[in-house]
Tab-separated table of C-alpha atoms in Angstrom:
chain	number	residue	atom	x	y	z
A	1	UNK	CA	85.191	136.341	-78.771
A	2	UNK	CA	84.674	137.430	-82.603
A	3	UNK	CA	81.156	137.086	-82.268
A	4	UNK	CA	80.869	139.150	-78.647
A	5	UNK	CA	83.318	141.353	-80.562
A	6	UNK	CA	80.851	142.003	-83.800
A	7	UNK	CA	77.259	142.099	-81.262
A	8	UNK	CA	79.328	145.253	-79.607
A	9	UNK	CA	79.769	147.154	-82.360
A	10	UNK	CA	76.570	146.753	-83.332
A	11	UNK	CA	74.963	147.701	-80.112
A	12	UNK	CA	77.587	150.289	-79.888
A	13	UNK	CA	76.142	152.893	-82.396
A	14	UNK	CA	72.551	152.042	-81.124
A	15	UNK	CA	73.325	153.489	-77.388
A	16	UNK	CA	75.075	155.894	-78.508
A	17	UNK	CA	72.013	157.501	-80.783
A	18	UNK	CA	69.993	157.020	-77.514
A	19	UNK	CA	72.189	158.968	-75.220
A	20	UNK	CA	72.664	162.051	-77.945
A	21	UNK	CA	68.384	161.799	-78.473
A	22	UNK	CA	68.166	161.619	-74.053
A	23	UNK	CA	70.496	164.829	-73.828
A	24	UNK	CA	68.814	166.562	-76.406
A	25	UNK	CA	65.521	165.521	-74.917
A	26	UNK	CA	66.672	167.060	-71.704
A	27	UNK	CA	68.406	170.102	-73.292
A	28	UNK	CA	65.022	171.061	-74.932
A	29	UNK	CA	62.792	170.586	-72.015
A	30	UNK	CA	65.314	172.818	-69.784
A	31	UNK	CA	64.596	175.412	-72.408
A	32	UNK	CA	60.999	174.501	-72.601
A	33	UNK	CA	60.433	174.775	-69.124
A	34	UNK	CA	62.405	178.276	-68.831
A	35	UNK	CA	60.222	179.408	-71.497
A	36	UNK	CA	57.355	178.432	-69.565
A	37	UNK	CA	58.691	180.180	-66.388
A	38	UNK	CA	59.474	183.438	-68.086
A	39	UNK	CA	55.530	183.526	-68.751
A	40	UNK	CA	54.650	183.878	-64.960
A	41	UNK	CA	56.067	187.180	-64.169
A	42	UNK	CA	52.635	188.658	-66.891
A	43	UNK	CA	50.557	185.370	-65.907
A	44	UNK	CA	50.663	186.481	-62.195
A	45	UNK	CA	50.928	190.073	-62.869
A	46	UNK	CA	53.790	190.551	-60.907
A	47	UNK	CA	54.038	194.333	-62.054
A	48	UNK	CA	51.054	194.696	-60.047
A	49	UNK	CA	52.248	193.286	-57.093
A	50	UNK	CA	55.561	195.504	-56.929
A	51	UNK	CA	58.214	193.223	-58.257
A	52	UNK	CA	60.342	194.618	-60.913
A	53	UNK	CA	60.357	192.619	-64.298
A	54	UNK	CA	64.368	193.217	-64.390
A	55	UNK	CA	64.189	191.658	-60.381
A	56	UNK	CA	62.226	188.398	-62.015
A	57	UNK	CA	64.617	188.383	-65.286
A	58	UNK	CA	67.612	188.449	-62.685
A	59	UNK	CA	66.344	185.461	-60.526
A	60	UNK	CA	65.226	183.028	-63.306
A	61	UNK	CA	68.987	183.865	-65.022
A	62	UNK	CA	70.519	183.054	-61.627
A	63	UNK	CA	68.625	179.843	-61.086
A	64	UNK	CA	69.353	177.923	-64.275
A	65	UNK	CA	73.267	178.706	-62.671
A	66	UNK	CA	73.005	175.813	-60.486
A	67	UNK	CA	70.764	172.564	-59.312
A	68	UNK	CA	67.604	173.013	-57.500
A	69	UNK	CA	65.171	170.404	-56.074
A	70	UNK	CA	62.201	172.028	-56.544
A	71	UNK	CA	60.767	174.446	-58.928
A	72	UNK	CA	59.631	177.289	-56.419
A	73	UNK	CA	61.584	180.810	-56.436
A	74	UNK	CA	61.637	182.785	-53.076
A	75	UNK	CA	62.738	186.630	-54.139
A	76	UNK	CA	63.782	189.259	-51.476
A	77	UNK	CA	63.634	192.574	-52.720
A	78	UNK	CA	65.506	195.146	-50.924
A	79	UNK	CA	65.090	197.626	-53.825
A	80	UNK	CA	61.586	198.299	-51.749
A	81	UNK	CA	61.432	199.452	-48.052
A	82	UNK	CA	60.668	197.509	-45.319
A	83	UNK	CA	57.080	198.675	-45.004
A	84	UNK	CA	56.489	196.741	-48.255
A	85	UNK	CA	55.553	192.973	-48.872
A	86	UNK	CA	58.937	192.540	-50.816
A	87	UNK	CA	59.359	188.722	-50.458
A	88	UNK	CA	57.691	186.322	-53.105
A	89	UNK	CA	57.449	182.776	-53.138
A	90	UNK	CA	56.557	181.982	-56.215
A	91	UNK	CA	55.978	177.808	-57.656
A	92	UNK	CA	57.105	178.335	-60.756
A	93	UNK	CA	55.327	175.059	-62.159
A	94	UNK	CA	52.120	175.647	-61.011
A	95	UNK	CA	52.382	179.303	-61.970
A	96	UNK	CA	51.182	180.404	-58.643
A	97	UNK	CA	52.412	183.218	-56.170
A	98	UNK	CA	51.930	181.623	-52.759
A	99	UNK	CA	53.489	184.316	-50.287
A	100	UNK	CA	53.654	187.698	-50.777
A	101	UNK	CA	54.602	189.376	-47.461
A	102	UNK	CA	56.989	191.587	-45.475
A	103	UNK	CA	60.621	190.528	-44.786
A	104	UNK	CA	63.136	192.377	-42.360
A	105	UNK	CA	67.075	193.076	-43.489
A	106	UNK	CA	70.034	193.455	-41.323
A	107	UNK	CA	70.157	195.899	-38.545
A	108	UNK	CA	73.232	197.451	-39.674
A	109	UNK	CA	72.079	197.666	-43.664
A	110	UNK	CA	69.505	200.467	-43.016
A	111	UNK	CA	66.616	201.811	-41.398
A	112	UNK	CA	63.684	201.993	-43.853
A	113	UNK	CA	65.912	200.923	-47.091
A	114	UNK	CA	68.702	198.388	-46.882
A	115	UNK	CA	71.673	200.017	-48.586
A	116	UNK	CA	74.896	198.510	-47.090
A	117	UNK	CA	75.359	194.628	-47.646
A	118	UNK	CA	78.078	192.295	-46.026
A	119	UNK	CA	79.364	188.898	-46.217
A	120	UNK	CA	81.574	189.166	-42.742
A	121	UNK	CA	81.121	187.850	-39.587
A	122	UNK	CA	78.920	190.072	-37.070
A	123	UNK	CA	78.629	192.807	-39.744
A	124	UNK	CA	74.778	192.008	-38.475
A	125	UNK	CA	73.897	193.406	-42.373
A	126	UNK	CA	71.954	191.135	-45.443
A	127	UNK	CA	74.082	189.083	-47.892
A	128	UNK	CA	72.766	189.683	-51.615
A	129	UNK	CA	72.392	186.690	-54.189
A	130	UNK	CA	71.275	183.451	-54.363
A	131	UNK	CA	70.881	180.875	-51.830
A	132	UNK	CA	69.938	177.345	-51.804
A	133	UNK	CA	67.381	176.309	-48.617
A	134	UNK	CA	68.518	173.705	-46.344
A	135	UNK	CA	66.883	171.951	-43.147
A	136	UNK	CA	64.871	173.274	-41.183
A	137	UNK	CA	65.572	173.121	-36.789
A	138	UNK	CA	64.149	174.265	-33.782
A	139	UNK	CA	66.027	177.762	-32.254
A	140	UNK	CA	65.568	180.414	-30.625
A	141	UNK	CA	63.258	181.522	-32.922
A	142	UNK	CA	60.958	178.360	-33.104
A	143	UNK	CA	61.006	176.800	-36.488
A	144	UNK	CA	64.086	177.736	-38.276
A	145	UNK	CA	65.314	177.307	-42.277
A	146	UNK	CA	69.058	177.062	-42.750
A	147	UNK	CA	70.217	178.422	-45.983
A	148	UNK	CA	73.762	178.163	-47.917
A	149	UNK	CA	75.112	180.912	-49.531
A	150	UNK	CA	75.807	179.910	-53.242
A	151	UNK	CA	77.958	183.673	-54.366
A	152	UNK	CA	81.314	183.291	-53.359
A	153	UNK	CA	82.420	186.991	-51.746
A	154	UNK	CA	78.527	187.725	-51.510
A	155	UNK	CA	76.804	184.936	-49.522
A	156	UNK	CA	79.017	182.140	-49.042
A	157	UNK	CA	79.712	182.873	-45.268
A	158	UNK	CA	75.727	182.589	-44.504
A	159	UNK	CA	75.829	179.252	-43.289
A	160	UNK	CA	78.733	180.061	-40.908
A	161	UNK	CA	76.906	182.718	-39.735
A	162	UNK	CA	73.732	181.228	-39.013
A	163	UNK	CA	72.117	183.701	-41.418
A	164	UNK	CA	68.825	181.463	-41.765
A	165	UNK	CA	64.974	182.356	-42.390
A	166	UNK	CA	62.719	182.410	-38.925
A	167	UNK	CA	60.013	184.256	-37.471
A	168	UNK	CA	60.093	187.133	-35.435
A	169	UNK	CA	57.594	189.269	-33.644
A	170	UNK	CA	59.041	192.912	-35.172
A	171	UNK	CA	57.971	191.656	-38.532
A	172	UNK	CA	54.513	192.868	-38.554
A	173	UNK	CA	51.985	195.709	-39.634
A	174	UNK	CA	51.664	196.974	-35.576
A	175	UNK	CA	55.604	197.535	-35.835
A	176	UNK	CA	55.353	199.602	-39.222
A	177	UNK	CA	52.256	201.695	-37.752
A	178	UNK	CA	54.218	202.197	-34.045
A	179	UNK	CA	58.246	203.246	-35.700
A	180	UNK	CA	57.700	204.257	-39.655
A	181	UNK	CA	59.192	200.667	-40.475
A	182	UNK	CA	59.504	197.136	-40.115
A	183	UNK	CA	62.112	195.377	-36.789
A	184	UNK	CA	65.535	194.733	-38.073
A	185	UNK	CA	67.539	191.345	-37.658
A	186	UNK	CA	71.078	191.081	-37.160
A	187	UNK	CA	71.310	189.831	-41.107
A	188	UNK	CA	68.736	186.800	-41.433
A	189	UNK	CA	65.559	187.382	-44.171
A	190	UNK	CA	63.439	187.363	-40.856
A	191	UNK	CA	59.385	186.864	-41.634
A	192	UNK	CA	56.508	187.604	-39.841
A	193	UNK	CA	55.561	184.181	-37.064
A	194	UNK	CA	51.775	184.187	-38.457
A	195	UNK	CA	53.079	183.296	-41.829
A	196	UNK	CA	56.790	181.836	-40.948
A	197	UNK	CA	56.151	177.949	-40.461
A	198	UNK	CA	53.398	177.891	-43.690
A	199	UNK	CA	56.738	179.644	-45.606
A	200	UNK	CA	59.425	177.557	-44.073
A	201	UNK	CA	57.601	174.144	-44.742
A	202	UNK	CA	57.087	175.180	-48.399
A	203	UNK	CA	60.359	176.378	-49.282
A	204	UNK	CA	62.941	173.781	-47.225
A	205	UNK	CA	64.982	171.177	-49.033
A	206	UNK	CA	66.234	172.728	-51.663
A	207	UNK	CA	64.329	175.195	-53.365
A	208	UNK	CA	66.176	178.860	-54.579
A	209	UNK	CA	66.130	182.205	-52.626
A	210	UNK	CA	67.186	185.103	-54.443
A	211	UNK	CA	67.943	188.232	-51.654
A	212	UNK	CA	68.419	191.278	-54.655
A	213	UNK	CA	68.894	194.778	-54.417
A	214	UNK	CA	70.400	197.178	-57.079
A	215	UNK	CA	74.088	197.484	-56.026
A	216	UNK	CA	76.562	197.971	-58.500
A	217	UNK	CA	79.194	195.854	-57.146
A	218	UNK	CA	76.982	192.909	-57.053
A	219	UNK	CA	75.581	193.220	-60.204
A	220	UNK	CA	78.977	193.687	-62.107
A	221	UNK	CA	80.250	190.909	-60.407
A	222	UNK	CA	78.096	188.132	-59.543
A	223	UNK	CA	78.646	185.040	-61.544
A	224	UNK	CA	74.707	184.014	-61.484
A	225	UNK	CA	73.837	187.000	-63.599
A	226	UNK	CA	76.162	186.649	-66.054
């Protein structure tokens, strides 16, 4: 018992100094990797492409508030109008932009501009802040992406709502040309079908989708920017 006693302690300090080394290990390749992923907004030239640097600053600050499973950032930007390509899909870790196309908002949050935002029930607006992407089903919208709400007061009633990502055939160019802006949807980030399935499969199971847009109330209180 002595001797079990004595090879403990021994051991003891040993696995100790291994777990302090792993969490420090870990610890400085979260900050390596943020580092890294602060590069791609220049690398990509984002500037050029219409999303803000303050828009990119905001969604890599909001994603190191929780756990993702993969490293590729989906951005909504409702600071542009409708008759922009305001979403961005973005792998972070391969420093690549692989979507850059147009993305409806709620009926009731605007015409052209989304200005009014909602977290209620049938509100039919969009629900700013981050999300985390789900499964993906078959509705009445074909191929479907469920998303949770992760901003409690902002988001967190998306799920319930069946706020999710789908095509839809009022998400297009011939829309913009015919009425002055892109369809609306009754609150879902609603994508155009050509492109909707190649987004869907690339940004299911876990990944981050950030739906921003400069309102003061969100930005003074949402947790994720702080």
């Amino acid at each position: 018992m002595k001797k079990a006693l004595l090879i403990l302690l021994a051991i003891l300090p040993l696995s100790l100094a291994s777990v302090g080394t792993t969490v420090r290990a870990n610890a400085h390749s979260a900050v390596d990797k943020t580092s890294l992923w602060a590069g791609v907004y220049d690398e990509l030239n984002l500037e050029r492409m219409g999303l803000q640097k303050e828009v990119f600053d905001y969604a890599l600050r909001g994603l190191q508030k929780s756990t993702f499973a993969k490293s590729i950032l989906s951005i909504v930007d409702l600071s542009q109008p409708s008759t922009k390509k305001r979403l961005y899909v973005i792998d972070l870790d391969q420093q690549k932009l692989l979507f850059q196309t147009y993305v409806a908002h709620g009926r009731n949050s605007g015409e052209l501009m989304a200005a009014s935002f909602s977290n209620t029930f049938s509100s039919f607006q969009s629900s700013l802040g981050f999300y985390q992407t789900l499964n993906t089903y078959q509705g009445k919208h074909g191929l479907s992406l469920q998303l949770k709400g992760l901003e409690q007061g902002f988001n967190d009633n998306a799920f319930s709502r069946a706020i999710v990502m789908h095509g839809a055939d009022y998400v297009c160019e011939d829309f913009i040309r015919k009425t002055g802006r892109l369809g609306r949807s009754q609150g879902c980030p609603a994508i155009a079908n050509a492109v909707s399935k190649d987004i869907i499969q690339a940004i299911k199971g876990g990944s981050c989708l950030f739906v921003y847009s400069p309102s003061p109330d969100y930005l003074q209180k949402s947790t994720f920017l702080l």
